[in-house]
Tab-separated table of C-alpha atoms in Angstrom:
chain	number	residue	atom	x	y	z
K	3	UNK	CA	0.000	0.000	0.000
K	4	UNK	CA	3.019	2.330	0.234
K	5	UNK	CA	2.912	2.577	-3.569
K	6	UNK	CA	0.561	5.548	-3.160
K	7	UNK	CA	3.756	7.606	-2.861
K	8	UNK	CA	4.270	7.218	-6.596
K	9	UNK	CA	1.167	9.326	-7.268
K	10	UNK	CA	0.336	12.199	-4.848
K	11	UNK	CA	-3.160	12.466	-6.359
K	12	UNK	CA	-4.124	9.001	-5.114
K	13	UNK	CA	-6.324	9.798	-2.118
K	14	UNK	CA	-6.411	6.319	-0.601
K	15	UNK	CA	-4.703	3.010	-1.161
K	16	UNK	CA	-4.965	0.004	1.094
K	17	UNK	CA	-4.272	-3.693	0.947
K	18	UNK	CA	-6.784	-5.916	2.732
K	19	UNK	CA	-6.415	-9.523	3.825
K	20	UNK	CA	-9.292	-11.395	5.471
K	21	UNK	CA	-9.541	-15.023	6.517
K	22	UNK	CA	-12.613	-16.884	7.704
K	23	UNK	CA	-12.549	-20.403	9.103
K	24	UNK	CA	-15.903	-21.911	10.073
K	25	UNK	CA	-16.831	-25.080	11.942
K	26	UNK	CA	-20.523	-25.822	11.544
K	27	UNK	CA	-22.568	-28.209	13.701
K	28	UNK	CA	-26.163	-29.124	12.947
K	29	UNK	CA	-28.718	-31.359	14.624
K	30	UNK	CA	-32.500	-31.397	14.560
K	31	UNK	CA	-35.471	-33.194	16.113
K	32	UNK	CA	-35.581	-35.628	13.177
K	33	UNK	CA	-32.285	-37.105	14.308
K	34	UNK	CA	-30.108	-35.527	11.637
K	35	UNK	CA	-26.570	-34.731	12.764
K	36	UNK	CA	-24.002	-32.987	10.534
K	37	UNK	CA	-20.606	-31.448	11.133
K	38	UNK	CA	-18.478	-29.638	8.569
K	39	UNK	CA	-15.622	-27.186	8.281
K	40	UNK	CA	-14.753	-24.578	5.657
K	41	UNK	CA	-12.246	-21.822	5.039
K	42	UNK	CA	-12.025	-18.784	2.752
K	43	UNK	CA	-9.306	-16.172	2.267
K	44	UNK	CA	-9.663	-12.782	0.591
K	45	UNK	CA	-6.966	-10.372	-0.582
K	46	UNK	CA	-7.788	-7.050	-2.247
K	47	UNK	CA	-6.144	-3.770	-3.189
K	48	UNK	CA	-8.471	-0.771	-2.893
K	49	UNK	CA	-7.623	2.691	-4.188
K	50	UNK	CA	-9.407	5.949	-4.973
K	51	UNK	CA	-8.706	9.314	-6.541
K	52	UNK	CA	-10.516	12.294	-8.063
K	53	UNK	CA	-10.436	13.668	-11.581
K	54	UNK	CA	-9.772	17.397	-12.181
K	55	UNK	CA	-13.542	17.974	-12.423
K	56	UNK	CA	-14.107	16.337	-9.003
K	57	UNK	CA	-15.388	12.972	-10.235
K	58	UNK	CA	-14.582	10.236	-7.723
K	59	UNK	CA	-12.848	7.193	-9.160
K	60	UNK	CA	-12.077	3.864	-7.502
K	61	UNK	CA	-10.566	0.450	-8.142
K	62	UNK	CA	-10.743	-2.614	-5.902
K	63	UNK	CA	-9.512	-5.805	-7.587
K	64	UNK	CA	-9.451	-8.790	-5.270
K	65	UNK	CA	-9.057	-12.543	-4.940
K	66	UNK	CA	-11.111	-14.916	-2.807
K	67	UNK	CA	-9.748	-18.452	-2.525
K	68	UNK	CA	-10.206	-21.608	-0.506
K	69	UNK	CA	-6.584	-22.269	0.458
K	70	UNK	CA	-3.859	-19.828	1.578
K	71	UNK	CA	-1.392	-21.077	-1.029
K	72	UNK	CA	-3.845	-19.969	-3.740
K	73	UNK	CA	-3.505	-16.320	-2.686
K	74	UNK	CA	-1.302	-14.034	-4.834
K	75	UNK	CA	2.403	-14.102	-4.031
K	76	UNK	CA	4.062	-10.981	-2.622
K	77	UNK	CA	5.387	-10.140	-6.088
K	78	UNK	CA	1.958	-10.570	-7.671
K	79	UNK	CA	0.308	-8.478	-4.945
K	80	UNK	CA	2.765	-5.617	-5.445
K	81	UNK	CA	2.288	-5.752	-9.216
K	82	UNK	CA	-1.474	-5.577	-8.744
K	83	UNK	CA	-1.154	-2.580	-6.424
K	84	UNK	CA	1.066	-0.856	-8.991
K	85	UNK	CA	-1.551	-1.540	-11.668
K	86	UNK	CA	-4.260	-0.002	-9.471
K	87	UNK	CA	-2.181	3.181	-9.063
K	88	UNK	CA	-1.480	3.331	-12.802
K	89	UNK	CA	-5.135	2.773	-13.726
K	90	UNK	CA	-6.327	5.484	-11.330
K	91	UNK	CA	-3.984	7.894	-13.109
K	92	UNK	CA	-5.352	6.831	-16.502
K	93	UNK	CA	-8.938	7.278	-15.295
K	94	UNK	CA	-8.235	10.837	-14.109
K	95	UNK	CA	-7.187	11.873	-17.598
K	96	UNK	CA	-9.848	9.836	-19.445
K	97	UNK	CA	-12.656	11.706	-21.229
K	98	UNK	CA	-16.132	11.758	-19.704
K	99	UNK	CA	-19.007	9.999	-21.427
K	100	UNK	CA	-21.185	12.800	-22.785
K	101	UNK	CA	-23.719	11.528	-25.334
K	102	UNK	CA	-26.203	8.754	-24.635
K	103	UNK	CA	-25.315	5.607	-26.547
K	104	UNK	CA	-27.514	2.736	-27.729
K	105	UNK	CA	-25.609	-0.076	-29.362
K	106	UNK	CA	-23.351	-3.114	-29.000
K	107	UNK	CA	-21.537	-3.609	-25.696
K	108	UNK	CA	-19.045	-6.381	-24.942
K	109	UNK	CA	-18.761	-7.478	-21.307
K	110	UNK	CA	-15.589	-9.250	-20.219
K	111	UNK	CA	-16.060	-12.474	-18.262
K	112	UNK	CA	-15.199	-10.478	-15.124
K	113	UNK	CA	-17.961	-7.938	-15.812
K	114	UNK	CA	-20.404	-10.689	-16.826
K	115	UNK	CA	-19.668	-12.394	-13.500
K	116	UNK	CA	-20.873	-9.324	-11.614
K	117	UNK	CA	-24.009	-9.258	-13.741
K	118	UNK	CA	-24.801	-12.950	-13.185
K	119	UNK	CA	-24.292	-12.612	-9.443
K	120	UNK	CA	-27.561	-10.666	-9.530
K	121	UNK	CA	-29.189	-13.431	-11.591
K	122	UNK	CA	-27.921	-16.142	-9.229
K	123	UNK	CA	-29.509	-14.367	-6.295
K	124	UNK	CA	-32.897	-14.623	-8.016
K	125	UNK	CA	-32.796	-18.371	-8.710
K	126	UNK	CA	-33.635	-19.462	-5.160
K	127	UNK	CA	-37.298	-20.341	-4.604
K	128	UNK	CA	-38.497	-18.434	-1.542
K	129	UNK	CA	-42.268	-18.714	-1.064
K	130	UNK	CA	-44.249	-15.645	-2.137
K	131	UNK	CA	-45.614	-13.448	0.676
K	132	UNK	CA	-49.146	-13.179	-0.732
K	133	UNK	CA	-51.055	-16.504	-0.898
K	134	UNK	CA	-52.859	-15.207	-4.005
K	135	UNK	CA	-49.665	-14.332	-5.848
K	136	UNK	CA	-49.593	-16.263	-9.159
K	137	UNK	CA	-45.826	-16.672	-8.980
K	138	UNK	CA	-44.245	-19.710	-7.382
K	139	UNK	CA	-41.716	-17.664	-5.496
K	140	UNK	CA	-40.473	-14.203	-4.676
K	141	UNK	CA	-38.014	-12.456	-6.945
K	142	UNK	CA	-37.492	-11.575	-10.558
K	143	UNK	CA	-37.937	-15.118	-11.857
K	144	UNK	CA	-40.691	-16.249	-9.482
K	145	UNK	CA	-43.213	-16.469	-12.336
K	146	UNK	CA	-40.786	-17.652	-15.035
K	147	UNK	CA	-40.865	-21.431	-14.539
K	148	UNK	CA	-40.591	-23.211	-17.911
K	149	UNK	CA	-40.196	-19.855	-19.670
K	150	UNK	CA	-37.191	-18.496	-21.556
K	151	UNK	CA	-35.097	-16.148	-19.423
K	152	UNK	CA	-31.822	-16.348	-21.418
K	153	UNK	CA	-30.839	-17.051	-25.048
K	154	UNK	CA	-30.800	-20.721	-26.053
K	155	UNK	CA	-27.000	-20.752	-26.139
K	156	UNK	CA	-26.794	-20.264	-22.342
K	157	UNK	CA	-27.405	-22.784	-19.544
K	158	UNK	CA	-26.879	-22.537	-15.769
K	159	UNK	CA	-25.967	-25.372	-13.386
K	160	UNK	CA	-25.410	-25.108	-9.652
K	161	UNK	CA	-23.176	-27.841	-8.255
K	162	UNK	CA	-22.203	-27.785	-4.572
K	163	UNK	CA	-20.517	-31.188	-4.987
K	164	UNK	CA	-17.784	-29.842	-7.319
K	165	UNK	CA	-14.737	-28.986	-5.237
K	166	UNK	CA	-12.244	-27.549	-7.757
K	167	UNK	CA	-12.235	-25.568	-10.987
K	168	UNK	CA	-9.165	-24.770	-13.107
K	169	UNK	CA	-6.916	-25.753	-10.220
K	170	UNK	CA	-8.708	-23.552	-7.667
K	171	UNK	CA	-10.599	-24.701	-4.574
K	172	UNK	CA	-14.288	-23.775	-4.797
K	173	UNK	CA	-15.453	-22.240	-1.529
K	174	UNK	CA	-19.140	-22.872	-2.276
K	175	UNK	CA	-18.744	-26.644	-1.988
K	176	UNK	CA	-20.502	-28.699	0.685
K	177	UNK	CA	-21.727	-32.274	1.164
K	178	UNK	CA	-24.835	-31.483	3.239
K	179	UNK	CA	-26.721	-28.175	3.267
K	180	UNK	CA	-27.740	-26.222	6.384
K	181	UNK	CA	-31.020	-28.120	6.652
K	182	UNK	CA	-29.381	-31.587	6.704
K	183	UNK	CA	-30.220	-32.337	3.054
K	184	UNK	CA	-27.587	-33.982	0.890
K	185	UNK	CA	-26.141	-31.643	-1.732
K	186	UNK	CA	-26.643	-32.365	-5.414
K	187	UNK	CA	-26.141	-30.552	-8.721
K	188	UNK	CA	-29.180	-28.816	-10.194
K	189	UNK	CA	-29.648	-27.612	-13.759
K	190	UNK	CA	-31.548	-24.370	-13.272
K	191	UNK	CA	-31.545	-23.013	-16.835
K	192	UNK	CA	-31.309	-25.338	-19.840
K	193	UNK	CA	-30.807	-23.761	-23.264
K	194	UNK	CA	-32.293	-20.526	-21.998
K	195	UNK	CA	-35.361	-22.100	-20.320
K	196	UNK	CA	-35.834	-21.900	-16.540
K	197	UNK	CA	-36.356	-25.598	-15.732
K	198	UNK	CA	-35.846	-25.581	-11.965
K	199	UNK	CA	-35.159	-23.458	-8.911
K	200	UNK	CA	-32.717	-23.782	-6.043
K	201	UNK	CA	-34.925	-25.082	-3.226
K	202	UNK	CA	-34.608	-25.536	0.517
K	203	UNK	CA	-37.001	-27.325	2.831
K	204	UNK	CA	-39.680	-24.652	2.489
K	205	UNK	CA	-41.875	-26.038	-0.329
K	206	UNK	CA	-43.114	-24.002	-3.266
K	207	UNK	CA	-45.564	-24.990	-5.988
K	208	UNK	CA	-44.175	-27.838	-8.148
K	209	UNK	CA	-41.158	-28.163	-5.812
K	210	UNK	CA	-42.362	-29.896	-2.640
K	211	UNK	CA	-38.920	-31.204	-1.631
K	212	UNK	CA	-35.502	-29.647	-1.086
K	213	UNK	CA	-32.767	-30.139	-3.675
K	214	UNK	CA	-30.046	-29.441	-1.126
K	215	UNK	CA	-29.711	-25.660	-1.398
K	216	UNK	CA	-30.956	-24.457	1.980
K	217	UNK	CA	-28.070	-22.305	3.201
K	218	UNK	CA	-27.729	-20.215	6.354
K	219	UNK	CA	-25.553	-17.169	6.882
K	220	UNK	CA	-24.535	-16.378	10.493
K	221	UNK	CA	-27.567	-15.347	12.558
K	222	UNK	CA	-29.936	-16.001	9.640
K	223	UNK	CA	-32.392	-18.798	8.970
K	224	UNK	CA	-31.638	-21.119	6.044
K	225	UNK	CA	-32.837	-19.956	2.630
K	226	UNK	CA	-32.153	-21.102	-0.943
K	227	UNK	CA	-28.919	-19.719	-2.349
K	228	UNK	CA	-26.460	-20.736	-5.027
K	229	UNK	CA	-23.222	-22.524	-4.125
K	230	UNK	CA	-20.978	-23.130	-7.167
K	231	UNK	CA	-22.892	-21.614	-10.088
K	232	UNK	CA	-21.696	-22.328	-13.627
K	233	UNK	CA	-22.966	-20.260	-16.555
K	234	UNK	CA	-22.168	-22.266	-19.670
K	235	UNK	CA	-22.304	-21.022	-23.223
K	236	UNK	CA	-22.543	-22.975	-26.476
K	237	UNK	CA	-20.542	-22.004	-29.569
K	238	UNK	CA	-18.373	-19.572	-27.621
K	239	UNK	CA	-16.074	-17.205	-29.515
K	240	UNK	CA	-12.479	-16.264	-28.634
K	241	UNK	CA	-11.854	-12.613	-27.630
K	242	UNK	CA	-10.565	-11.494	-31.041
K	243	UNK	CA	-13.682	-12.874	-32.753
K	244	UNK	CA	-15.957	-11.192	-30.214
K	245	UNK	CA	-14.249	-7.873	-30.924
K	246	UNK	CA	-14.627	-8.436	-34.670
K	247	UNK	CA	-18.337	-9.156	-34.182
K	248	UNK	CA	-18.719	-6.034	-32.019
K	249	UNK	CA	-17.075	-3.865	-34.699
K	250	UNK	CA	-19.151	-5.411	-37.490
K	251	UNK	CA	-22.365	-4.768	-35.549
K	252	UNK	CA	-21.318	-1.119	-35.070
K	253	UNK	CA	-20.480	-0.776	-38.761
K	254	UNK	CA	-23.854	-2.169	-39.812
K	255	UNK	CA	-25.643	0.344	-37.580
K	256	UNK	CA	-23.554	3.319	-38.677
K	257	UNK	CA	-21.874	3.711	-35.281
K	258	UNK	CA	-18.279	4.886	-34.971
K	259	UNK	CA	-17.628	2.824	-31.840
K	260	UNK	CA	-19.022	0.251	-29.413
K	261	UNK	CA	-18.108	-0.368	-25.775
K	262	UNK	CA	-16.019	-2.917	-23.908
K	263	UNK	CA	-16.631	-3.336	-20.152
K	264	UNK	CA	-13.613	-4.750	-18.330
K	265	UNK	CA	-14.944	-4.610	-14.775
K	266	UNK	CA	-18.030	-3.385	-12.884
K	267	UNK	CA	-19.124	-2.480	-9.378
K	268	UNK	CA	-21.716	-4.641	-7.552
K	269	UNK	CA	-24.408	-2.071	-8.448
K	270	UNK	CA	-23.608	-2.670	-12.153
K	271	UNK	CA	-21.783	0.605	-12.799
K	272	UNK	CA	-18.730	0.279	-15.085
K	273	UNK	CA	-15.372	0.917	-13.455
K	274	UNK	CA	-13.196	0.270	-16.492
K	275	UNK	CA	-15.076	1.078	-19.701
K	276	UNK	CA	-13.484	1.417	-23.145
K	277	UNK	CA	-14.750	2.722	-26.456
K	278	UNK	CA	-13.810	0.281	-29.216
K	279	UNK	CA	-13.492	2.085	-32.552
K	280	UNK	CA	-13.936	0.520	-35.985
K	281	UNK	CA	-10.166	0.176	-36.418
K	282	UNK	CA	-9.899	-1.775	-33.134
K	283	UNK	CA	-8.426	1.096	-31.120
K	284	UNK	CA	-9.595	1.281	-27.494
K	285	UNK	CA	-10.113	4.469	-25.479
K	286	UNK	CA	-10.700	4.483	-21.716
K	287	UNK	CA	-13.659	6.649	-20.644
K	288	UNK	CA	-15.216	7.491	-17.274
K	289	UNK	CA	-18.451	8.691	-15.718
K	290	UNK	CA	-20.812	6.223	-17.390
K	291	UNK	CA	-23.776	4.191	-16.224
K	292	UNK	CA	-25.979	1.566	-17.878
K	293	UNK	CA	-29.677	2.049	-18.412
K	294	UNK	CA	-32.059	-0.937	-18.266
K	295	UNK	CA	-29.376	-3.584	-17.939
K	296	UNK	CA	-31.922	-6.039	-16.605
K	297	UNK	CA	-33.625	-9.399	-17.086
K	298	UNK	CA	-35.218	-8.250	-20.355
K	299	UNK	CA	-31.803	-7.320	-21.780
K	300	UNK	CA	-30.386	-10.705	-20.777
K	301	UNK	CA	-33.321	-12.470	-22.431
K	302	UNK	CA	-33.545	-10.492	-25.670
K	303	UNK	CA	-30.345	-8.562	-26.373
K	304	UNK	CA	-27.522	-11.096	-26.005
K	305	UNK	CA	-25.900	-11.780	-29.382
K	306	UNK	CA	-22.879	-13.972	-28.585
K	307	UNK	CA	-20.878	-15.587	-25.792
K	308	UNK	CA	-17.156	-16.060	-25.265
K	309	UNK	CA	-15.239	-19.322	-25.003
K	310	UNK	CA	-13.595	-18.161	-21.757
K	311	UNK	CA	-14.563	-18.995	-18.172
K	312	UNK	CA	-13.869	-16.580	-15.308
K	313	UNK	CA	-14.078	-17.714	-11.685
K	314	UNK	CA	-15.086	-15.189	-9.029
K	315	UNK	CA	-15.649	-16.257	-5.407
K	316	UNK	CA	-17.460	-14.344	-2.677
K	317	UNK	CA	-17.479	-14.637	1.101
K	318	UNK	CA	-20.540	-12.519	1.926
K	319	UNK	CA	-23.219	-13.236	2.824
K	320	UNK	CA	-22.383	-16.858	2.012
K	321	UNK	CA	-19.326	-18.575	0.593
K	322	UNK	CA	-20.046	-19.072	-3.088
K	323	UNK	CA	-18.359	-19.410	-6.470
K	324	UNK	CA	-19.560	-18.195	-9.862
K	325	UNK	CA	-18.082	-19.111	-13.257
K	326	UNK	CA	-19.112	-17.089	-16.313
K	327	UNK	CA	-18.033	-16.463	-19.914
K	328	UNK	CA	-17.815	-13.056	-21.577
K	329	UNK	CA	-20.973	-11.706	-23.234
K	330	UNK	CA	-21.748	-9.548	-26.269
K	331	UNK	CA	-24.989	-7.563	-26.163
K	332	UNK	CA	-26.573	-6.340	-29.362
K	333	UNK	CA	-27.832	-3.232	-27.593
K	334	UNK	CA	-27.242	-1.638	-24.203
K	335	UNK	CA	-27.927	1.979	-23.250
K	336	UNK	CA	-24.881	3.842	-21.908
K	337	UNK	CA	-25.254	7.357	-20.543
K	338	UNK	CA	-23.473	9.802	-18.290
K	339	UNK	CA	-23.919	9.222	-14.577
K	340	UNK	CA	-25.079	12.008	-12.263
K	341	UNK	CA	-22.118	13.489	-10.392
K	342	UNK	CA	-23.662	16.681	-9.040
K	343	UNK	CA	-22.410	16.294	-5.453
K	344	UNK	CA	-18.729	15.777	-6.205
K	345	UNK	CA	-16.080	18.439	-5.781
K	346	UNK	CA	-12.351	18.597	-5.232
K	347	UNK	CA	-10.874	18.956	-1.720
K	348	UNK	CA	-10.418	22.523	-0.466
K	349	UNK	CA	-6.750	21.784	0.255
K	350	UNK	CA	-4.243	19.813	-1.768
K	351	UNK	CA	-2.320	16.794	-0.446
K	352	UNK	CA	0.667	17.441	1.851
K	353	UNK	CA	4.109	16.889	0.373
K	354	UNK	CA	5.379	13.314	0.589
K	355	UNK	CA	8.934	12.775	1.849
K	356	UNK	CA	11.150	10.977	-0.606
K	357	UNK	CA	12.027	7.355	0.115
């Protein structure tokens, strides 16, 4: 974190390391007894700065793993911190998104992972509050059983029994869920059709029995939640072909550029967003937000999928893993975000002693 000295305009830079080791004991009046242990480790570098117009800019790349030896080495951690400082400097000088854009947008597998984390949270079947509600469950997909929610080239499987992926320990794995039901893989979306939900012991219509996905966070009752969620695409394209397809779509619509999203915040705001021009040149921009990046866009506007697979793991509220490919949308609305409350500090940073 001392690398902030290389750039006096970096307002904060910190390195964070968290470890969580859990021993879980379960017994109930039915005679079920279960005991399990799990561990998760998180390392992140978090930095922030402000552009000359006062816009606040931040980066927070991180790694969550299941074993300490899977954490970045000291050399890798320092290189990542240096990259955060360099990127913050690039963002300060990047142009601001001015005009509203409607057109092709390519999401990296990292950015797609953030998007599908929202989807994964809506695949658990929690009983609707109102007995007269026509939906089977609460949430965005509560009324979507046996309906198309994604293009036919995408499927989703949740598999708590899989313990490793691409050499990494999956922290969402377990043998028995938090309601003493044996874990099993569940195909939730098959060729775009919602064919099942993640279900705990609370029954919903058409799903009277648990499929082993009742999970409890500390001080919370068990509820359905994904464990190791795999978003799988058919006929995936390599990155260079996805870029070619993006450019061709822009050319056909008379656009001078499309967008490439490298990473996003949990609220689906782009942190690293690039214009991709017709000659393949990329330009970093800032101050953008997406409009109506929602379930309808996922169902109707996806044009292609990548052949890559990006693993992101999360510790809160539950240990989980999500694997996604990159995505190419035919149309997404990009517009300037509201930044009316931001201003520069009244006083500049103090001088930093040389080291």
